[in-house]
Short mmCIF file of C-alpha atoms and ligand atoms in Angstrom, two decimals:
data_model
loop_
_atom_site.label_atom_id
_atom_site.label_comp_id
_atom_site.label_asym_id
_atom_site.label_seq_id
_atom_site.Cartn_x
_atom_site.Cartn_y
_atom_site.Cartn_z
CA UNK N 28 -13.12 13.94 -16.68
CA UNK N 29 -9.37 14.47 -16.52
CA UNK N 30 -7.53 12.33 -14.02
CA UNK N 31 -5.13 14.05 -11.66
CA UNK N 32 -2.28 12.55 -9.81
CA UNK N 33 -3.14 12.07 -6.17
CA UNK N 34 -1.03 10.21 -3.79
CA UNK N 35 1.89 12.64 -3.59
CA UNK N 36 0.36 15.96 -4.52
CA UNK N 37 -3.16 15.68 -3.08
CA UNK N 38 -3.56 16.18 0.65
CA UNK N 39 -0.37 18.21 0.70
CA UNK N 40 0.63 21.14 2.78
CA UNK N 41 1.52 24.09 0.54
CA UNK N 42 3.34 27.27 1.24
CA UNK N 43 0.15 29.30 0.90
CA UNK N 44 -1.16 27.46 3.99
CA UNK N 45 1.86 28.60 6.11
CA UNK N 46 0.25 31.83 7.34
CA UNK N 47 -2.50 29.93 9.10
CA UNK N 48 -0.14 27.76 11.15
CA UNK N 49 0.51 28.24 14.87
CA UNK N 50 3.98 29.53 15.69
CA UNK N 51 5.54 26.19 16.72
CA UNK N 52 4.34 24.39 13.60
CA UNK N 53 5.38 27.32 11.40
CA UNK N 54 8.92 27.17 12.86
CA UNK N 55 9.12 23.44 11.99
CA UNK N 56 7.80 23.80 8.45
CA UNK N 57 10.24 26.69 7.88
CA UNK N 58 13.10 24.47 9.16
CA UNK N 59 12.09 21.71 6.80
CA UNK N 60 12.10 24.21 3.91
CA UNK N 61 15.55 25.30 4.93
CA UNK N 62 17.04 21.85 5.58
CA UNK N 63 15.33 19.31 3.40
CA UNK N 64 15.11 18.82 -0.38
CA UNK N 65 12.00 20.32 -1.90
CA UNK N 66 10.56 17.03 -3.09
CA UNK N 67 9.12 16.17 0.33
CA UNK N 68 5.39 16.52 0.82
CA UNK N 69 3.68 16.93 4.24
CA UNK N 70 0.13 15.70 4.67
CA UNK N 71 -2.60 18.25 5.54
CA UNK N 72 -2.99 22.00 5.23
CA UNK N 73 -2.14 22.13 8.87
CA UNK N 74 0.51 19.39 9.19
CA UNK N 75 0.48 16.97 12.14
CA UNK N 76 3.56 16.77 14.38
CA UNK N 77 3.45 13.28 15.82
CA UNK N 78 5.55 12.26 18.79
CA UNK N 79 4.17 8.94 19.98
CA UNK N 80 2.22 5.89 18.83
CA UNK N 81 0.69 2.83 20.41
CA UNK N 82 -1.44 0.23 18.68
CA UNK N 83 -3.87 2.06 16.44
CA UNK N 84 -3.41 5.42 18.13
CA UNK N 85 -1.06 8.36 17.64
CA UNK N 86 -0.34 11.39 19.71
CA UNK N 87 0.87 14.82 18.55
CA UNK N 88 3.16 17.23 20.31
CA UNK N 89 0.24 18.88 22.08
CA UNK N 90 -0.94 15.57 23.48
CA UNK N 91 -3.91 15.26 21.08
CA UNK N 92 -4.82 11.61 20.52
CA UNK N 93 -5.66 10.41 16.98
CA UNK N 94 -7.11 7.25 15.51
CA UNK N 95 -4.72 6.12 12.78
CA UNK N 96 -6.92 5.06 9.83
CA UNK N 97 -4.03 5.16 7.29
CA UNK N 98 -1.02 3.24 8.39
CA UNK N 99 -0.05 -0.12 7.03
CA UNK N 100 3.62 0.31 8.01
CA UNK N 101 2.96 -0.12 11.74
CA UNK N 102 0.63 -2.82 10.59
CA UNK N 103 0.51 -4.90 13.79
CA UNK N 104 0.30 -1.67 15.80
CA UNK N 105 2.58 1.26 16.58
CA UNK N 106 5.43 0.46 18.95
CA UNK N 107 4.45 -3.23 19.21
CA UNK N 108 6.46 -4.54 22.23
CA UNK N 109 7.30 -7.81 20.48
CA UNK N 110 9.04 -5.94 17.61
CA UNK N 111 10.76 -3.49 20.01
CA UNK N 112 12.08 -6.39 22.08
CA UNK N 113 13.21 -8.46 19.05
CA UNK N 114 15.13 -5.49 17.51
CA UNK N 115 16.68 -4.54 20.85
CA UNK N 116 17.80 -8.12 21.63
CA UNK N 117 19.36 -8.69 18.19
CA UNK N 118 20.97 -5.24 18.01
CA UNK N 119 22.69 -5.81 21.37
CA UNK N 120 24.15 -9.04 20.03
CA UNK N 121 25.08 -8.48 16.34
CA UNK N 122 24.01 -6.73 13.21
CA UNK N 123 25.78 -7.54 9.99
CA UNK N 124 25.10 -8.46 6.39
CA UNK N 125 24.42 -11.45 4.19
CA UNK N 126 28.01 -12.13 3.26
CA UNK N 127 28.36 -13.92 6.63
CA UNK N 128 26.29 -16.94 7.58
CA UNK N 129 23.50 -16.11 9.96
CA UNK N 130 20.54 -18.31 10.84
CA UNK N 131 17.93 -15.58 11.27
CA UNK N 132 17.54 -15.04 7.51
CA UNK N 133 17.13 -18.73 7.02
CA UNK N 134 14.63 -19.30 9.80
CA UNK N 135 12.71 -16.27 8.61
CA UNK N 136 12.58 -17.51 5.03
CA UNK N 137 11.12 -20.81 6.25
CA UNK N 138 8.30 -18.84 8.02
CA UNK N 139 7.95 -16.36 5.14
CA UNK N 140 7.50 -19.05 2.46
CA UNK N 141 5.00 -20.80 4.60
CA UNK N 142 2.65 -17.82 4.41
CA UNK N 143 1.94 -18.67 0.77
CA UNK N 144 -1.60 -19.91 0.06
CA UNK N 145 -2.27 -23.67 0.09
CA UNK N 146 -2.57 -23.79 -3.69
CA UNK N 147 1.10 -22.72 -4.05
CA UNK N 148 4.17 -24.81 -3.12
CA UNK N 149 6.51 -22.84 -0.87
CA UNK N 150 9.39 -25.04 -2.02
CA UNK N 151 9.08 -23.49 -5.50
CA UNK N 152 10.00 -20.08 -4.17
CA UNK N 153 13.22 -18.39 -3.10
CA UNK N 154 13.60 -15.19 -1.12
CA UNK N 155 15.78 -12.13 -1.52
CA UNK N 156 15.77 -9.27 0.93
CA UNK N 157 16.09 -5.54 0.46
CA UNK N 158 15.11 -2.49 2.54
CA UNK N 159 12.24 -0.85 0.75
CA UNK N 160 9.31 -1.66 -1.49
CA UNK N 161 10.99 0.34 -4.25
CA UNK N 162 14.03 -1.83 -4.10
CA UNK N 163 11.89 -4.98 -4.06
CA UNK N 164 10.06 -3.84 -7.20
CA UNK N 165 13.31 -2.73 -8.86
CA UNK N 166 14.80 -6.17 -8.35
CA UNK N 167 11.58 -7.88 -9.43
CA UNK N 168 11.44 -5.91 -12.64
CA UNK N 169 15.09 -6.79 -13.37
CA UNK N 170 14.34 -10.44 -12.76
CA UNK N 171 11.21 -10.36 -14.96
CA UNK N 172 13.24 -8.85 -17.83
CA UNK N 173 16.03 -11.40 -17.46
CA UNK N 174 13.64 -14.35 -17.39
CA UNK N 175 11.38 -13.22 -20.22
CA UNK N 176 14.09 -11.76 -22.43
CA UNK N 177 11.63 -8.90 -22.97
CA UNK N 178 11.50 -5.29 -21.95
CA UNK N 179 7.78 -4.49 -22.28
CA UNK N 180 5.94 -3.85 -19.00
CA UNK N 181 2.32 -3.22 -18.18
CA UNK N 182 1.17 -1.20 -15.17
CA UNK N 183 -2.02 0.74 -14.33
CA UNK N 184 -2.51 4.44 -14.84
CA UNK N 185 -2.47 5.50 -11.18
CA UNK N 186 -0.08 2.81 -9.91
CA UNK N 187 2.69 3.49 -7.43
CA UNK N 188 5.50 0.98 -7.22
CA UNK N 189 8.44 2.98 -6.02
CA UNK N 190 11.09 5.72 -6.38
CA UNK N 191 14.00 4.02 -8.18
CA UNK N 192 14.57 4.64 -11.92
CA UNK N 193 12.86 1.32 -12.85
CA UNK N 194 10.11 1.33 -10.25
CA UNK N 195 9.25 5.03 -10.73
CA UNK N 196 8.92 4.31 -14.40
CA UNK N 197 5.84 2.13 -13.59
CA UNK N 198 4.56 4.69 -11.02
CA UNK N 199 2.40 7.25 -12.90
CA UNK N 200 0.91 8.25 -9.52
CA UNK N 201 4.03 10.39 -9.09
CA UNK N 202 2.42 12.82 -11.46
CA UNK N 203 2.94 14.42 -14.81
CA UNK N 204 6.56 15.22 -14.01
CA UNK N 205 7.42 11.56 -13.78
CA UNK N 206 8.36 10.09 -17.12
CA UNK N 207 6.84 6.74 -17.87
CA UNK N 208 9.65 4.16 -18.29
CA UNK N 209 10.79 3.09 -21.70
CA UNK N 210 8.67 0.19 -23.00
CA UNK N 211 6.15 0.71 -20.23
CA UNK N 212 2.43 0.61 -21.32
CA UNK N 213 -0.21 2.02 -18.96
CA UNK N 214 -3.70 0.62 -18.75
CA UNK N 215 -6.78 1.72 -16.82
CA UNK N 216 -7.31 -0.09 -13.53
CA UNK N 217 -10.13 -2.61 -13.19
CA UNK N 218 -12.56 -0.26 -11.50
CA UNK N 219 -16.04 -1.84 -11.62
CA UNK N 220 -17.73 1.24 -10.04
CA UNK N 221 -16.22 3.76 -12.44
CA UNK N 222 -16.38 1.72 -15.66
CA UNK N 223 -19.77 0.25 -14.71
CA UNK N 224 -18.57 -3.06 -16.23
CA UNK N 225 -20.54 -6.09 -14.98
CA UNK N 226 -17.61 -8.46 -15.71
CA UNK N 227 -14.61 -6.42 -14.74
CA UNK N 228 -12.36 -9.50 -14.93
CA UNK N 229 -13.09 -10.14 -18.62
CA UNK N 230 -12.86 -6.38 -19.35
CA UNK N 231 -9.44 -6.14 -17.74
CA UNK N 232 -8.19 -9.34 -19.41
CA UNK N 233 -9.13 -7.80 -22.77
CA UNK N 234 -7.15 -4.64 -21.90
CA UNK N 235 -4.13 -6.80 -21.09
CA UNK N 236 -4.49 -8.85 -24.28
CA UNK N 237 -4.85 -5.75 -26.48
CA UNK N 238 -1.83 -4.07 -24.82
CA UNK N 239 0.41 -7.09 -25.35
CA UNK N 240 -0.70 -7.07 -29.01
CA UNK N 241 0.14 -3.33 -29.26
CA UNK N 242 3.57 -4.04 -27.78
CA UNK N 243 4.23 -6.79 -30.31
CA UNK N 244 3.21 -4.49 -33.11
CA UNK N 245 5.73 -1.93 -31.86
CA UNK N 246 8.41 -4.60 -31.88
CA UNK N 247 8.63 -4.79 -28.07
CA UNK N 248 8.81 -8.20 -26.32
CA UNK N 249 6.46 -8.46 -23.37
CA UNK N 250 8.26 -8.96 -20.06
CA UNK N 251 5.44 -8.74 -17.59
CA UNK N 252 2.62 -7.10 -15.69
CA UNK N 253 3.14 -5.50 -12.29
CA UNK N 254 0.12 -4.85 -10.09
CA UNK N 255 -0.93 -4.25 -6.49
CA UNK N 256 -3.81 -6.70 -6.31
CA UNK N 257 -6.08 -4.29 -4.41
CA UNK N 258 -5.01 -1.37 -6.67
CA UNK N 259 -4.60 0.89 -3.70
CA UNK N 260 -3.39 4.04 -5.41
CA UNK N 261 -5.80 3.40 -8.31
CA UNK N 262 -8.62 3.85 -5.81
CA UNK N 263 -8.84 0.66 -3.67
CA UNK N 264 -10.44 -2.03 -5.82
CA UNK N 265 -11.00 -5.18 -3.85
CA UNK N 266 -12.40 -8.30 -5.45
CA UNK N 267 -11.53 -11.60 -7.14
CA UNK N 268 -11.42 -10.66 -10.79
CA UNK N 269 -7.69 -11.04 -11.82
CA UNK N 270 -7.52 -14.69 -12.84
CA UNK N 271 -8.40 -14.19 -16.50
CA UNK N 272 -5.92 -11.36 -16.85
CA UNK N 273 -3.10 -13.33 -15.29
CA UNK N 274 -3.87 -16.25 -17.59
CA UNK N 275 -3.38 -13.81 -20.53
CA UNK N 276 -0.06 -12.61 -19.07
CA UNK N 277 1.19 -16.17 -18.59
CA UNK N 278 -0.12 -17.22 -22.02
CA UNK N 279 2.00 -14.48 -23.62
CA UNK N 280 5.15 -15.67 -21.79
CA UNK N 281 5.08 -12.68 -19.33
CA UNK N 282 5.81 -12.52 -15.68
CA UNK N 283 3.15 -11.43 -13.11
CA UNK N 284 4.68 -9.40 -10.32
CA UNK N 285 2.26 -9.12 -7.35
CA UNK N 286 3.26 -5.96 -5.49
CA UNK N 287 2.05 -6.83 -1.96
CA UNK N 288 3.36 -3.73 -0.25
CA UNK N 289 -0.21 -2.66 0.51
CA UNK N 290 -2.55 -5.66 0.57
CA UNK N 291 -0.12 -8.28 2.03
CA UNK N 292 0.48 -9.42 5.60
CA UNK N 293 -3.04 -10.41 6.64
CA UNK N 294 -4.75 -7.09 5.95
CA UNK N 295 -7.48 -8.31 3.64
CA UNK N 296 -8.66 -10.82 6.24
CA UNK N 297 -9.70 -13.76 4.05
CA UNK N 298 -6.08 -14.28 3.00
CA UNK N 299 -2.59 -13.45 4.16
CA UNK N 300 -1.65 -12.19 0.67
CA UNK N 301 -3.79 -9.88 -1.46
CA UNK N 302 -3.24 -11.84 -4.66
CA UNK N 303 -4.78 -14.94 -3.01
CA UNK N 304 -8.17 -13.15 -3.05
CA UNK N 305 -7.98 -13.62 -6.85
CA UNK N 306 -6.77 -17.23 -6.66
CA UNK N 307 -3.83 -16.35 -8.90
CA UNK N 308 -0.23 -17.51 -8.75
CA UNK N 309 2.34 -14.75 -9.14
CA UNK N 310 5.78 -15.49 -10.50
CA UNK N 311 7.24 -12.88 -8.25
CA UNK N 312 5.87 -11.40 -5.05
CA UNK N 313 7.21 -8.13 -3.60
CA UNK N 314 6.57 -6.72 -0.21
CA UNK N 315 7.80 -3.97 2.08
CA UNK N 316 5.94 -1.68 4.49
CA UNK N 317 4.10 -4.03 6.87
CA UNK N 318 6.82 -6.64 6.92
CA UNK N 319 8.94 -5.09 9.71
CA UNK N 320 6.31 -2.93 11.41
CA UNK N 321 8.46 0.16 11.00
CA UNK N 322 11.89 -1.45 10.58
CA UNK N 323 12.92 -0.93 6.93
CA UNK N 324 12.79 -4.49 5.65
CA UNK N 325 11.36 -5.57 2.30
CA UNK N 326 11.49 -8.76 0.29
CA UNK N 327 11.06 -10.60 -2.97
CA UNK N 328 9.69 -14.12 -3.22
CA UNK N 329 10.33 -15.47 -6.72
CA UNK N 330 9.75 -18.80 -8.37
CA UNK N 331 13.11 -20.45 -8.33
CA UNK N 332 13.33 -20.97 -12.10
CA UNK N 333 12.37 -17.35 -12.72
CA UNK N 334 14.94 -16.06 -10.33
CA UNK N 335 17.63 -18.26 -11.77
CA UNK N 336 17.66 -16.33 -15.03
CA UNK N 337 18.95 -13.29 -13.03
CA UNK N 338 20.84 -14.91 -10.17
CA UNK N 339 22.64 -17.41 -12.46
CA UNK N 340 24.50 -14.56 -14.11
CA UNK N 341 24.59 -11.71 -11.59
CA UNK N 342 25.60 -11.30 -8.02
CA UNK N 343 23.35 -9.20 -5.81
CA UNK N 344 24.38 -7.53 -2.59
CA UNK N 345 22.28 -5.28 -0.50
CA UNK N 346 24.20 -4.11 2.58
CA UNK N 347 21.18 -3.77 4.86
CA UNK N 348 18.77 -6.17 3.14
CA UNK N 349 18.16 -9.27 5.28
CA UNK N 350 20.34 -8.21 8.15
CA UNK N 351 19.78 -10.02 11.46
CA UNK N 352 18.03 -7.02 13.12
CA UNK N 353 15.64 -6.63 10.19
CA UNK N 354 14.99 -10.36 10.13
CA UNK N 355 14.32 -10.37 13.89
CA UNK N 356 11.71 -7.61 13.43
CA UNK N 357 10.19 -9.44 10.45
CA UNK N 358 9.99 -12.66 12.42
CA UNK N 359 8.32 -10.95 15.33
CA UNK N 360 5.72 -9.52 12.92
CA UNK N 361 4.80 -12.98 11.57
CA UNK N 362 4.71 -14.42 15.05
CA UNK N 363 2.42 -11.63 16.29
CA UNK N 364 0.05 -12.04 13.32
CA UNK N 365 -0.23 -15.71 14.17
CA UNK N 366 -0.35 -15.36 17.96
CA UNK N 367 -2.83 -12.48 18.04
CA UNK N 368 -4.97 -13.93 15.20
CA UNK N 369 -4.71 -10.67 13.30
CA UNK N 370 -5.84 -12.09 9.94
CA UNK N 371 -9.07 -13.39 11.38
CA UNK N 372 -9.40 -10.16 13.32
CA UNK N 373 -9.00 -8.11 10.11
CA UNK N 374 -11.68 -10.26 8.48
CA UNK N 375 -14.24 -9.88 11.25
CA UNK N 376 -13.60 -6.27 12.27
CA UNK N 377 -13.09 -5.25 8.66
CA UNK N 378 -16.52 -6.56 7.74
CA UNK N 379 -18.10 -4.74 10.69
CA UNK N 380 -16.34 -1.49 9.78
CA UNK N 381 -17.33 -1.81 6.17
CA UNK N 382 -20.95 -2.22 7.25
CA UNK N 383 -20.75 0.82 9.54
CA UNK N 384 -19.14 3.00 6.87
CA UNK N 385 -21.78 1.84 4.35
CA UNK N 386 -24.45 2.93 6.78
CA UNK N 387 -22.83 6.35 6.83
CA UNK N 388 -22.77 6.25 3.04
CA UNK N 389 -26.46 5.51 2.99
CA UNK N 390 -27.15 8.81 4.79
CA UNK N 391 -25.20 10.98 2.34
CA UNK N 392 -25.76 11.01 -1.38
CA UNK N 393 -22.16 12.23 -1.90
CA UNK N 394 -20.89 8.76 -0.97
CA UNK N 395 -20.93 6.89 -4.27
CA UNK N 396 -19.44 3.63 -3.15
CA UNK N 397 -17.94 2.01 -0.06
CA UNK N 398 -15.90 -1.12 -0.77
CA UNK N 399 -13.32 -3.16 1.08
CA UNK N 400 -11.56 -6.35 1.94
CA UNK N 401 -10.70 -6.86 5.60
CA UNK N 402 -9.18 -3.74 7.04
CA UNK N 403 -8.68 -2.00 3.69
CA UNK N 404 -11.64 0.13 2.81
CA UNK N 405 -12.26 2.69 0.04
CA UNK N 406 -14.87 5.42 0.60
CA UNK N 407 -15.61 7.08 -2.70
CA UNK N 408 -16.98 10.65 -2.87
CA UNK N 409 -18.98 11.97 -5.81
CA UNK N 410 -20.94 15.11 -6.62
CA UNK N 411 -23.96 13.00 -7.56
CA UNK N 412 -24.41 9.24 -7.38
CA UNK N 413 -26.21 9.18 -10.75
CA UNK N 414 -23.36 10.75 -12.69
CA UNK N 415 -20.52 9.37 -10.42
CA UNK N 416 -18.64 12.57 -11.00
CA UNK N 417 -15.70 12.38 -8.56
CA UNK N 418 -15.62 14.96 -5.87
CA UNK N 419 -11.90 15.67 -5.20
CA UNK N 420 -12.53 18.95 -3.41
CA UNK N 421 -14.98 17.30 -0.95
CA UNK N 422 -12.45 14.48 -0.35
CA UNK N 423 -9.71 16.96 0.54
CA UNK N 424 -12.03 18.91 2.85
CA UNK N 425 -13.06 15.62 4.43
CA UNK N 426 -9.46 14.82 5.34
CA UNK N 427 -9.24 18.11 7.28
CA UNK N 428 -12.64 17.58 8.95
CA UNK N 429 -11.72 14.05 9.90
CA UNK N 430 -8.48 15.22 11.35
CA UNK N 431 -10.35 17.83 13.46
CA UNK N 432 -12.23 14.74 14.82
CA UNK N 433 -9.02 12.89 15.50
CA UNK N 434 -9.13 10.56 12.52
CA UNK N 435 -6.09 10.47 10.23
CA UNK N 436 -6.31 9.19 6.69
CA UNK N 437 -5.63 10.22 3.07
CA UNK N 438 -6.96 9.85 -0.48
CA UNK N 439 -6.40 7.56 -3.44
CA UNK N 440 -7.58 7.06 -7.00
CA UNK N 441 -6.94 8.89 -10.26
CA UNK N 442 -9.36 11.62 -9.19
CA UNK N 443 -8.23 11.82 -5.60
CA UNK N 444 -11.79 11.29 -4.39
CA UNK N 445 -11.48 7.93 -2.57
CA UNK N 446 -10.71 8.01 1.18
CA UNK N 447 -8.38 5.17 2.01
CA UNK N 448 -9.42 3.67 5.38
CA UNK N 449 -6.65 1.33 6.28
CA UNK N 450 -5.88 1.26 10.04
CA UNK N 451 -3.20 -0.75 11.79
CA UNK N 452 -4.60 -4.25 12.28
CA UNK N 453 -5.24 -3.95 16.03
CA UNK N 454 -8.04 -1.50 15.08
CA UNK N 455 -10.95 -2.89 17.00
CA UNK N 456 -14.71 -2.96 17.28
CA UNK N 457 -14.71 -0.12 19.82
CA UNK N 458 -12.86 2.10 17.35
CA UNK N 459 -15.54 1.75 14.65
CA UNK N 460 -17.90 4.40 16.12
CA UNK N 461 -15.06 6.93 16.34
CA UNK N 462 -14.29 6.49 12.67
CA UNK N 463 -17.91 6.17 11.46
CA UNK N 464 -19.15 9.18 13.46
CA UNK N 465 -16.29 11.27 12.26
CA UNK N 466 -17.12 10.37 8.64
CA UNK N 467 -20.85 11.10 9.27
CA UNK N 468 -20.25 14.44 11.01
CA UNK N 469 -17.66 15.63 8.55
CA UNK N 470 -19.99 14.94 5.66
CA UNK N 471 -22.83 16.65 7.45
CA UNK N 472 -20.77 19.75 8.15
CA UNK N 473 -19.32 19.96 4.66
CA UNK N 474 -22.48 19.26 2.69
CA UNK N 475 -24.49 21.73 4.81
CA UNK N 476 -21.86 24.37 3.96
CA UNK N 477 -22.48 23.55 0.22
N1 LIG M 5 4.51 -0.44 -3.93
C1 LIG M 5 3.42 0.02 -3.40
C2 LIG M 5 2.11 -0.60 -3.75
C3 LIG M 5 3.50 1.08 -2.44
O1 LIG M 5 2.36 1.57 -1.94
C4 LIG M 5 4.76 1.61 -2.12
C5 LIG M 5 4.93 2.72 -1.12
N2 LIG M 5 3.83 3.61 -1.02
C6 LIG M 5 5.91 1.09 -2.73
C7 LIG M 5 5.75 0.06 -3.61
C8 LIG M 5 7.30 1.65 -2.44
O2 LIG M 5 7.68 1.29 -1.17
P1 LIG M 5 8.84 2.11 -0.42
O3 LIG M 5 8.29 3.46 -0.12
O4 LIG M 5 9.12 1.29 0.81
O5 LIG M 5 10.00 2.17 -1.35
#
């Protein structure tokens, strides 16, 4: 069962689909070909041309309304008025950078640190701000190397952590063309369904321990382990199994970088941060996407002593990172999560959605597993539940069928057979039937076709 890279090259428009496009869409894809670098990928065989968003809904240029089941960027809802207002007000007044004193970055950092779980002391952590998740991970990896004095890094085989030289080196999800970074060791993700392991935590801890030993044998000093605690691109693997593995990392003097770009900011319901589901304490936390609800703001929260190894010897300047407009957007996001009770909402509505999607799964033997935490759900498609053979082709056809029913999503996992159901947090009880019926009907149509 050969794994294939998924997140960039699956669910992609390809030139052979161009002949089937309507004239307007064809004109736009041709313009993109002419104007933009060839590395961009559009979703869908018939790409979507979006012009407006509100809450959990999107509209295309023809006025068709969609249910967004994919977006964790507009995490508190597309075009949230509180973010629009905060950005507008600050932009009218001043936008500058961190070489001048400005209180917004300080006030935000107070709020930001206070989102840490009770078992962590916010005073132990310092913040740095950048513009993208890639930059956050790039900085985190540099800090981990400085602190540990090592170069050896561990990541999972379908991880995605970014597009810079360092972060792409721990992002095998970019595909076979992406070289793994020097001194990067890749290990299989802790997938209980696929491995069939009863104690996935112990299994994963053993993998980490063996990999650190391999590294030492090769003369490489271990620097750290970077992971997205819900393993989104590895196939969406919620749970509470990481503690033993992180103990091994720490026991070997390594840094644990929790990449919270996907599970952070209240999405998993029980906790604000994904790693808190595992009860573990990261040395460095990185975040991005949901932090500014569409404004490019990202951050690093690092234990002060860990950060000191880097910041004690190197200046860091990021022109746009932590600017007052970004901080205003980020503050509005935290305020809205609190005011609208979005974490509790994600917990309750996420559980109801999981239940509804599992009922759909119960009606179709091609659904091997439905798992989730809050509003982050993986819907795994297989040819046969007994063999658990991944059904990549069915997953891709499902995306098109779901789109035809107004539901937008995409796939994850090394076999590209897991639908990632991760709507903006305002997704509500009344949206569940739209999504569940679309899943049910799409499966019915496709499996009847054979
Ligand atoms: N980490 C994870 C887990 C991500 O999903 C992504 C983006 N898909 C990144 C890092 C990189 O973030 P950005 O695209 O903002 O650079």
